[in-house]
Amino acid sequence: MRNSRLLTFLLICLFLFEMVTPWNTIYGETSISDVQQKEKVYFEWLGHNYTRNKTGSAILRVTRVDYTTGLFKHEDVELDFIDKSKEYYFRSISGLNKKKPHVSYTILKSGTTERIISYDTQKHSFAFLANQKVAGSRINEVYPDADMYVVENTKKEYLVYSLSKNKLIHKTKQIPEENWDLFYTNVIRGNDFDPDLPLSAIYVVPRIYFDTKSNSSKTYPGEFPYEIKLDGTIVKLRTYKKNNSDDFVYKKKLSNSVMFKQSKAGNLIKHELIINGKIRTLLETNLNRANYAYAIAQISPKGKYVVLKLSYFENKRIVKGKEEFQIFDAGTGKLIRKIPINTTGFPSLMDYKINWIGDTDHIIQSNVLQMGTYRTIESNIITPWRYGNVVSASRYYYTFPMDDYLSMNDPIPVSYKGKYMRYSGQGTFRTADLTTYTPVAGLMNLLGGTVVSKNGKITVTYQEESYTLDPKKQIIWNNRTYYPTREIVTAVGLKLLTKSNVQAADDWMELQIIE
């Protein structure tokens, strides 16, 4: 059952991955640079015969989105070490790469040889990290943060190598895994490691077989879960469950003053916060009762929020369609909001999971809430996750923290008389109904107009035209006011044009204001 659910989870992830829209060559760039350049950076390793590669050479395409204007630019780095007369292709990696995200990795397959190649965008240099020429062997995965890669050989053995030293450090019959998500590792996989396995750690869980005598799944004798260290040593992983039972006490430190505690004793389950030594109970579940709520907990990346995903039981049967996320402030234990889960009651692994976007604590995504959208913890703002000026299947990273941003959408360029609106913080973005909002002060600065706030009313003026903003349509974020762009532009006597760009995402467009 666990394996089938895991397969379902991976298939859903693959489906969402394939939904990403492709984009193409250079469109525009800004000539003005900030002291701290706010960029979102993409990498693509493209063969010379790839559809969107028009250069005639194998290239690494580095695309930067300028978050001060929304414009983007491509840099194509020629891969002159590739023999184009032979068949070759690039394979992307999925291992965590947060320590040095400016370094891009790929696996190049050419003939019977596989090579791990990296490119450092700061040093503008390539590194050739490993070669595998053994027939039938395959580089299974590359883990940059763990400084390891794994090769699967013809004997179905998994050989773990140091990435930087290209040295064999461990062999195992079970495929190693990387801990890229504590929730995934401990909750979905049911490993219950104590203490928590560090992110990017490479670990192995024991193989499981079905024992017909006991009609249950068992691990092979002598096998146990362990972590692989970079020097090749292994560390046995312990569980926080007691005496091979379901009872446990799990604690996680969220800050110097806050501890999250979850425990099970018999049929009593508790989710608690210990704040400055005082216990604040978030939920207590008694499985002996006919009616109760059962929760699965997860913690935001920086420990600011605790989220309980609740399912409700009546007469000890699950109530289909009655599920919700309850979000608590970890510093106070206060319930901030409840978000009903839009589900038919047919459970899947995706039902349990909130994804924290961009390592922020406040921007989340959950497919069962509304497919393909982001939302914020503090408000009802929902933004479409695909809408931006560059959409790529490759991984990306931000050169600046996203904690003070309302949306993960790339800002939309807005031009007037050849100049582009400048964003010092959150720029123009689209909501789920595709209404484009813009920072009011930034827009009027571009137009050369004024903004006056008096008696709770905001009025904008351009030349002889004035317009008072409807309070119901305003979005306030970080002391900035955002408003539907088209309504302001047309209200002050100007026109707003949209310019689709065939060189970028299908749903990307630039906004141009004209008289």
CSV table of C-alpha atoms in Angstrom, one decimal, residues 64-324:
chain,number,residue,atom,x,y,z
A,64,ARG,CA,17.9,36.1,-15.5
A,65,VAL,CA,14.7,37.8,-14.5
A,66,ASP,CA,15.2,41.4,-13.3
A,67,TYR,CA,12.9,41.9,-10.3
A,68,THR,CA,13.2,45.7,-10.5
A,69,THR,CA,11.5,45.8,-13.9
A,70,GLY,CA,10.2,42.4,-14.8
A,71,LEU,CA,12.4,42.2,-17.9
A,72,PHE,CA,14.7,39.3,-18.6
A,73,LYS,CA,17.8,38.4,-20.6
A,74,HIS,CA,19.5,35.2,-21.8
A,75,GLU,CA,23.2,34.4,-21.8
A,76,ASP,CA,24.1,31.5,-24.0
A,77,VAL,CA,27.4,29.8,-23.0
A,78,GLU,CA,28.8,27.6,-25.8
A,79,LEU,CA,29.7,24.0,-24.8
A,80,ASP,CA,32.6,23.6,-27.2
A,81,PHE,CA,33.8,20.4,-25.6
A,82,ILE,CA,30.9,18.4,-27.0
A,83,ASP,CA,31.3,16.3,-30.1
A,84,LYS,CA,28.2,17.1,-32.2
A,85,SER,CA,28.9,14.2,-34.6
A,86,LYS,CA,27.9,11.7,-31.9
A,87,GLU,CA,24.5,11.2,-30.3
A,88,TYR,CA,24.3,12.9,-26.9
A,89,TYR,CA,21.8,14.2,-24.5
A,90,PHE,CA,21.6,16.0,-21.1
A,91,ARG,CA,19.9,14.7,-18.0
A,92,SER,CA,18.9,17.0,-15.2
A,93,ILE,CA,19.5,16.3,-11.6
A,94,SER,CA,17.0,16.5,-8.7
A,95,GLY,CA,19.3,16.5,-5.7
A,96,LEU,CA,19.3,19.5,-3.4
A,97,ASN,CA,21.4,22.4,-4.6
A,98,LYS,CA,20.8,25.2,-2.1
A,99,LYS,CA,24.3,25.7,-0.8
A,100,LYS,CA,25.6,27.0,-4.1
A,101,PRO,CA,22.6,27.5,-6.4
A,102,HIS,CA,24.6,29.7,-8.8
A,103,VAL,CA,26.4,26.4,-9.8
A,104,SER,CA,24.4,24.3,-12.3
A,105,TYR,CA,24.9,20.6,-12.8
A,106,THR,CA,23.9,18.2,-15.5
A,107,ILE,CA,24.7,14.6,-16.6
A,108,LEU,CA,25.9,14.4,-20.1
A,109,LYS,CA,25.4,11.0,-21.9
A,110,SER,CA,27.5,10.6,-25.0
A,111,GLY,CA,27.9,7.0,-26.5
A,112,THR,CA,28.6,4.7,-23.5
A,113,THR,CA,30.0,7.5,-21.4
A,114,GLU,CA,28.3,9.6,-18.8
A,115,ARG,CA,29.9,12.7,-17.3
A,116,ILE,CA,28.9,15.0,-14.5
A,117,ILE,CA,29.4,18.6,-15.5
A,118,SER,CA,29.0,21.8,-13.5
A,119,TYR,CA,29.0,25.5,-14.5
A,120,ASP,CA,29.8,28.3,-12.0
A,121,THR,CA,28.0,31.5,-13.1
A,122,GLN,CA,30.2,33.6,-10.8
A,123,LYS,CA,33.5,32.2,-12.0
A,124,HIS,CA,32.2,31.6,-15.5
A,125,SER,CA,33.9,28.2,-15.5
A,126,PHE,CA,33.1,24.5,-16.2
A,127,ALA,CA,34.1,21.6,-14.0
A,128,PHE,CA,34.2,17.9,-15.1
A,129,LEU,CA,33.4,16.0,-12.0
A,130,ALA,CA,33.0,12.4,-12.9
A,131,ASN,CA,33.2,9.9,-15.8
A,132,GLN,CA,31.4,6.6,-16.0
A,133,LYS,CA,32.3,4.3,-18.9
A,134,VAL,CA,31.4,0.8,-17.5
A,135,ALA,CA,28.8,-0.8,-19.8
A,136,GLY,CA,25.5,-1.1,-18.1
A,137,SER,CA,26.3,1.3,-15.3
A,138,ARG,CA,24.3,4.4,-14.9
A,139,ILE,CA,24.7,7.6,-12.8
A,140,ASN,CA,21.6,7.3,-10.7
A,141,GLU,CA,21.6,10.7,-9.1
A,142,VAL,CA,23.8,13.7,-8.2
A,143,TYR,CA,23.5,15.4,-4.8
A,144,PRO,CA,25.4,18.7,-4.7
A,145,ASP,CA,24.6,19.7,-1.2
A,146,ALA,CA,25.6,16.3,0.2
A,147,ASP,CA,28.7,16.3,-2.1
A,148,MET,CA,27.8,12.8,-3.4
A,149,TYR,CA,26.6,11.0,-6.5
A,150,VAL,CA,25.3,7.5,-6.9
A,151,VAL,CA,26.0,5.0,-9.6
A,152,GLU,CA,23.9,1.9,-10.3
A,153,ASN,CA,25.9,-1.0,-11.7
A,154,THR,CA,25.0,-4.2,-13.5
A,155,LYS,CA,24.8,-6.1,-10.2
A,156,LYS,CA,22.0,-3.9,-9.0
A,157,GLU,CA,24.4,-2.4,-6.5
A,158,TYR,CA,24.4,1.3,-5.7
A,159,LEU,CA,27.9,2.9,-5.4
A,160,VAL,CA,28.1,6.1,-3.5
A,161,TYR,CA,30.9,8.5,-4.5
A,162,SER,CA,32.2,11.8,-3.2
A,163,LEU,CA,31.4,14.3,-5.8
A,164,SER,CA,34.3,16.7,-5.2
A,165,LYS,CA,36.9,13.9,-4.9
A,166,ASN,CA,35.3,11.4,-7.2
A,167,LYS,CA,36.1,8.7,-4.7
A,168,LEU,CA,34.0,5.6,-3.9
A,169,ILE,CA,32.9,5.8,-0.2
A,170,HIS,CA,30.0,3.2,0.1
A,171,LYS,CA,28.2,0.3,-1.5
A,172,THR,CA,24.6,-0.8,-0.8
A,173,LYS,CA,22.0,-3.1,-2.3
A,174,GLN,CA,19.2,-0.6,-1.5
A,175,ILE,CA,18.9,2.7,-3.4
A,176,PRO,CA,20.1,5.6,-1.3
A,177,GLU,CA,17.8,8.6,-0.8
A,178,GLU,CA,18.2,12.2,0.0
A,179,ASN,CA,16.3,13.9,2.7
A,180,TRP,CA,14.9,16.9,0.8
A,181,ASP,CA,11.8,17.4,3.0
A,182,LEU,CA,11.4,16.5,6.7
A,183,PHE,CA,7.7,16.1,6.2
A,184,TYR,CA,8.1,13.8,3.3
A,185,THR,CA,10.8,11.7,5.1
A,186,ASN,CA,9.1,11.4,8.5
A,187,VAL,CA,5.4,11.5,7.7
A,188,ILE,CA,4.9,10.1,4.3
A,189,ARG,CA,7.7,7.6,4.4
A,190,GLY,CA,6.9,6.8,8.0
A,191,ASN,CA,10.6,6.7,9.0
A,192,ASP,CA,10.1,8.6,12.3
A,193,PHE,CA,13.8,9.4,12.7
A,194,ASP,CA,15.0,10.8,16.0
A,195,PRO,CA,16.6,13.2,15.8
A,196,ASP,CA,15.4,14.6,12.5
A,197,LEU,CA,17.6,13.6,9.6
A,198,PRO,CA,19.4,16.7,8.3
A,199,LEU,CA,18.3,18.1,5.0
A,200,SER,CA,20.4,16.9,2.1
A,201,ALA,CA,21.6,13.9,4.2
A,202,ILE,CA,21.9,10.7,2.2
A,203,TYR,CA,20.3,7.7,3.9
A,204,VAL,CA,19.2,4.1,3.3
A,205,VAL,CA,16.2,2.4,4.6
A,206,PRO,CA,16.0,-1.4,5.0
A,207,ARG,CA,14.5,-3.5,2.3
A,208,ILE,CA,11.0,-4.9,2.9
A,209,TYR,CA,9.5,-8.2,2.0
A,210,PHE,CA,6.0,-9.7,2.6
A,211,ASP,CA,5.9,-12.5,5.1
A,212,THR,CA,3.1,-14.8,4.2
A,213,LYS,CA,3.2,-16.5,7.6
A,214,SER,CA,2.5,-13.3,9.6
A,215,ASN,CA,0.7,-11.7,6.6
A,216,SER,CA,2.7,-8.5,7.1
A,217,SER,CA,5.6,-6.6,5.7
A,218,LYS,CA,9.0,-7.1,7.4
A,219,THR,CA,12.6,-6.0,6.9
A,220,TYR,CA,15.4,-8.4,6.1
A,221,PRO,CA,17.3,-9.7,9.2
A,222,GLY,CA,20.2,-7.5,10.3
A,223,GLU,CA,19.2,-4.5,8.1
A,224,PHE,CA,18.4,-1.1,9.6
A,225,PRO,CA,18.1,2.5,8.5
A,226,TYR,CA,21.3,4.5,8.4
A,227,GLU,CA,22.8,7.7,7.2
A,228,ILE,CA,25.9,7.8,4.9
A,229,LYS,CA,28.6,10.3,5.9
A,230,LEU,CA,30.9,11.9,3.4
A,231,ASP,CA,33.9,9.9,4.8
A,232,GLY,CA,32.0,6.6,4.1
A,233,THR,CA,31.0,5.8,7.6
A,234,ILE,CA,27.4,5.0,8.4
A,235,VAL,CA,25.3,6.2,11.3
A,236,LYS,CA,22.4,4.0,12.5
A,237,LEU,CA,19.1,6.0,12.6
A,238,ARG,CA,16.9,5.7,15.6
A,239,THR,CA,13.1,6.0,15.8
A,240,TYR,CA,11.2,8.1,18.3
A,241,LYS,CA,8.5,5.3,18.6
A,242,LYS,CA,8.6,3.4,21.9
A,243,ASN,CA,9.2,-0.3,22.2
A,244,ASN,CA,8.1,-1.1,18.6
A,245,SER,CA,4.6,0.3,19.4
A,246,ASP,CA,2.7,3.2,17.9
A,247,ASP,CA,3.4,5.3,21.0
A,248,PHE,CA,5.9,8.1,20.7
A,249,VAL,CA,7.0,11.5,21.9
A,250,TYR,CA,8.4,13.8,19.2
A,251,LYS,CA,9.9,17.2,19.8
A,252,LYS,CA,11.2,19.8,17.4
A,253,LYS,CA,12.8,23.1,18.5
A,254,LEU,CA,11.4,26.0,16.5
A,255,SER,CA,13.2,28.9,18.2
A,256,ASN,CA,15.0,29.6,21.4
A,257,SER,CA,11.7,30.0,23.2
A,258,VAL,CA,9.4,27.6,21.3
A,259,MET,CA,9.3,23.8,21.1
A,260,PHE,CA,6.7,21.8,19.1
A,261,LYS,CA,5.7,18.5,20.7
A,262,GLN,CA,3.6,15.7,19.3
A,263,SER,CA,2.8,12.6,21.3
A,264,LYS,CA,0.8,9.4,21.3
A,265,ALA,CA,0.0,7.4,24.4
A,266,GLY,CA,-2.5,4.6,23.7
A,267,ASN,CA,-5.5,6.2,22.0
A,268,LEU,CA,-4.6,9.8,23.1
A,269,ILE,CA,-2.8,12.0,20.6
A,270,LYS,CA,-1.6,15.6,21.4
A,271,HIS,CA,-0.2,18.4,19.3
A,272,GLU,CA,1.3,21.0,21.5
A,273,LEU,CA,3.5,24.1,21.5
A,274,ILE,CA,5.8,24.8,24.5
A,275,ILE,CA,6.2,28.6,24.6
A,276,ASN,CA,8.6,29.9,27.2
A,277,GLY,CA,8.0,26.8,29.3
A,278,LYS,CA,4.2,27.0,29.1
A,279,ILE,CA,2.2,24.3,27.2
A,280,ARG,CA,-0.3,25.5,24.6
A,281,THR,CA,-2.4,22.5,23.3
A,282,LEU,CA,-3.3,22.9,19.6
A,283,LEU,CA,-5.3,19.7,19.3
A,284,GLU,CA,-6.1,16.7,21.5
A,285,THR,CA,-7.5,13.6,19.9
A,286,ASN,CA,-9.1,10.7,21.7
A,287,LEU,CA,-9.4,7.8,19.4
A,288,ASN,CA,-11.8,6.0,21.8
A,289,ARG,CA,-14.5,8.6,21.2
A,290,ALA,CA,-17.0,8.2,18.4
A,291,ASN,CA,-16.4,11.7,17.1
A,292,TYR,CA,-12.9,13.2,16.8
A,293,ALA,CA,-10.5,15.2,14.6
A,294,TYR,CA,-7.3,13.6,13.5
A,295,ALA,CA,-4.4,15.8,12.5
A,296,ILE,CA,-1.1,15.5,10.6
A,297,ALA,CA,1.3,18.3,11.5
A,298,GLN,CA,4.0,20.2,9.5
A,299,ILE,CA,6.2,23.1,10.3
A,300,SER,CA,7.0,26.1,8.0
A,301,PRO,CA,10.7,26.4,6.9
A,302,LYS,CA,11.7,28.9,9.4
A,303,GLY,CA,9.4,27.7,12.2
A,304,LYS,CA,7.0,30.6,12.2
A,305,TYR,CA,3.9,28.5,11.6
A,306,VAL,CA,2.5,25.1,12.6
A,307,VAL,CA,0.0,23.7,10.2
A,308,LEU,CA,-2.4,20.9,11.2
A,309,LYS,CA,-4.2,19.1,8.4
A,310,LEU,CA,-7.4,17.9,10.0
A,311,SER,CA,-9.7,15.0,9.0
A,312,TYR,CA,-13.0,14.6,10.9
A,313,PHE,CA,-14.5,11.3,12.1
A,314,GLU,CA,-18.1,10.7,13.2
A,315,ASN,CA,-19.1,7.4,14.6
A,316,LYS,CA,-15.5,6.4,14.0
A,317,ARG,CA,-15.9,6.8,10.2
A,318,ILE,CA,-14.2,9.5,8.2
A,319,VAL,CA,-16.4,12.3,7.0
A,320,LYS,CA,-15.7,12.6,3.3
A,321,GLY,CA,-15.1,16.1,2.1
A,322,LYS,CA,-14.7,17.6,5.6
A,323,GLU,CA,-11.1,18.4,5.8
A,324,GLU,CA,-9.1,21.6,6.5
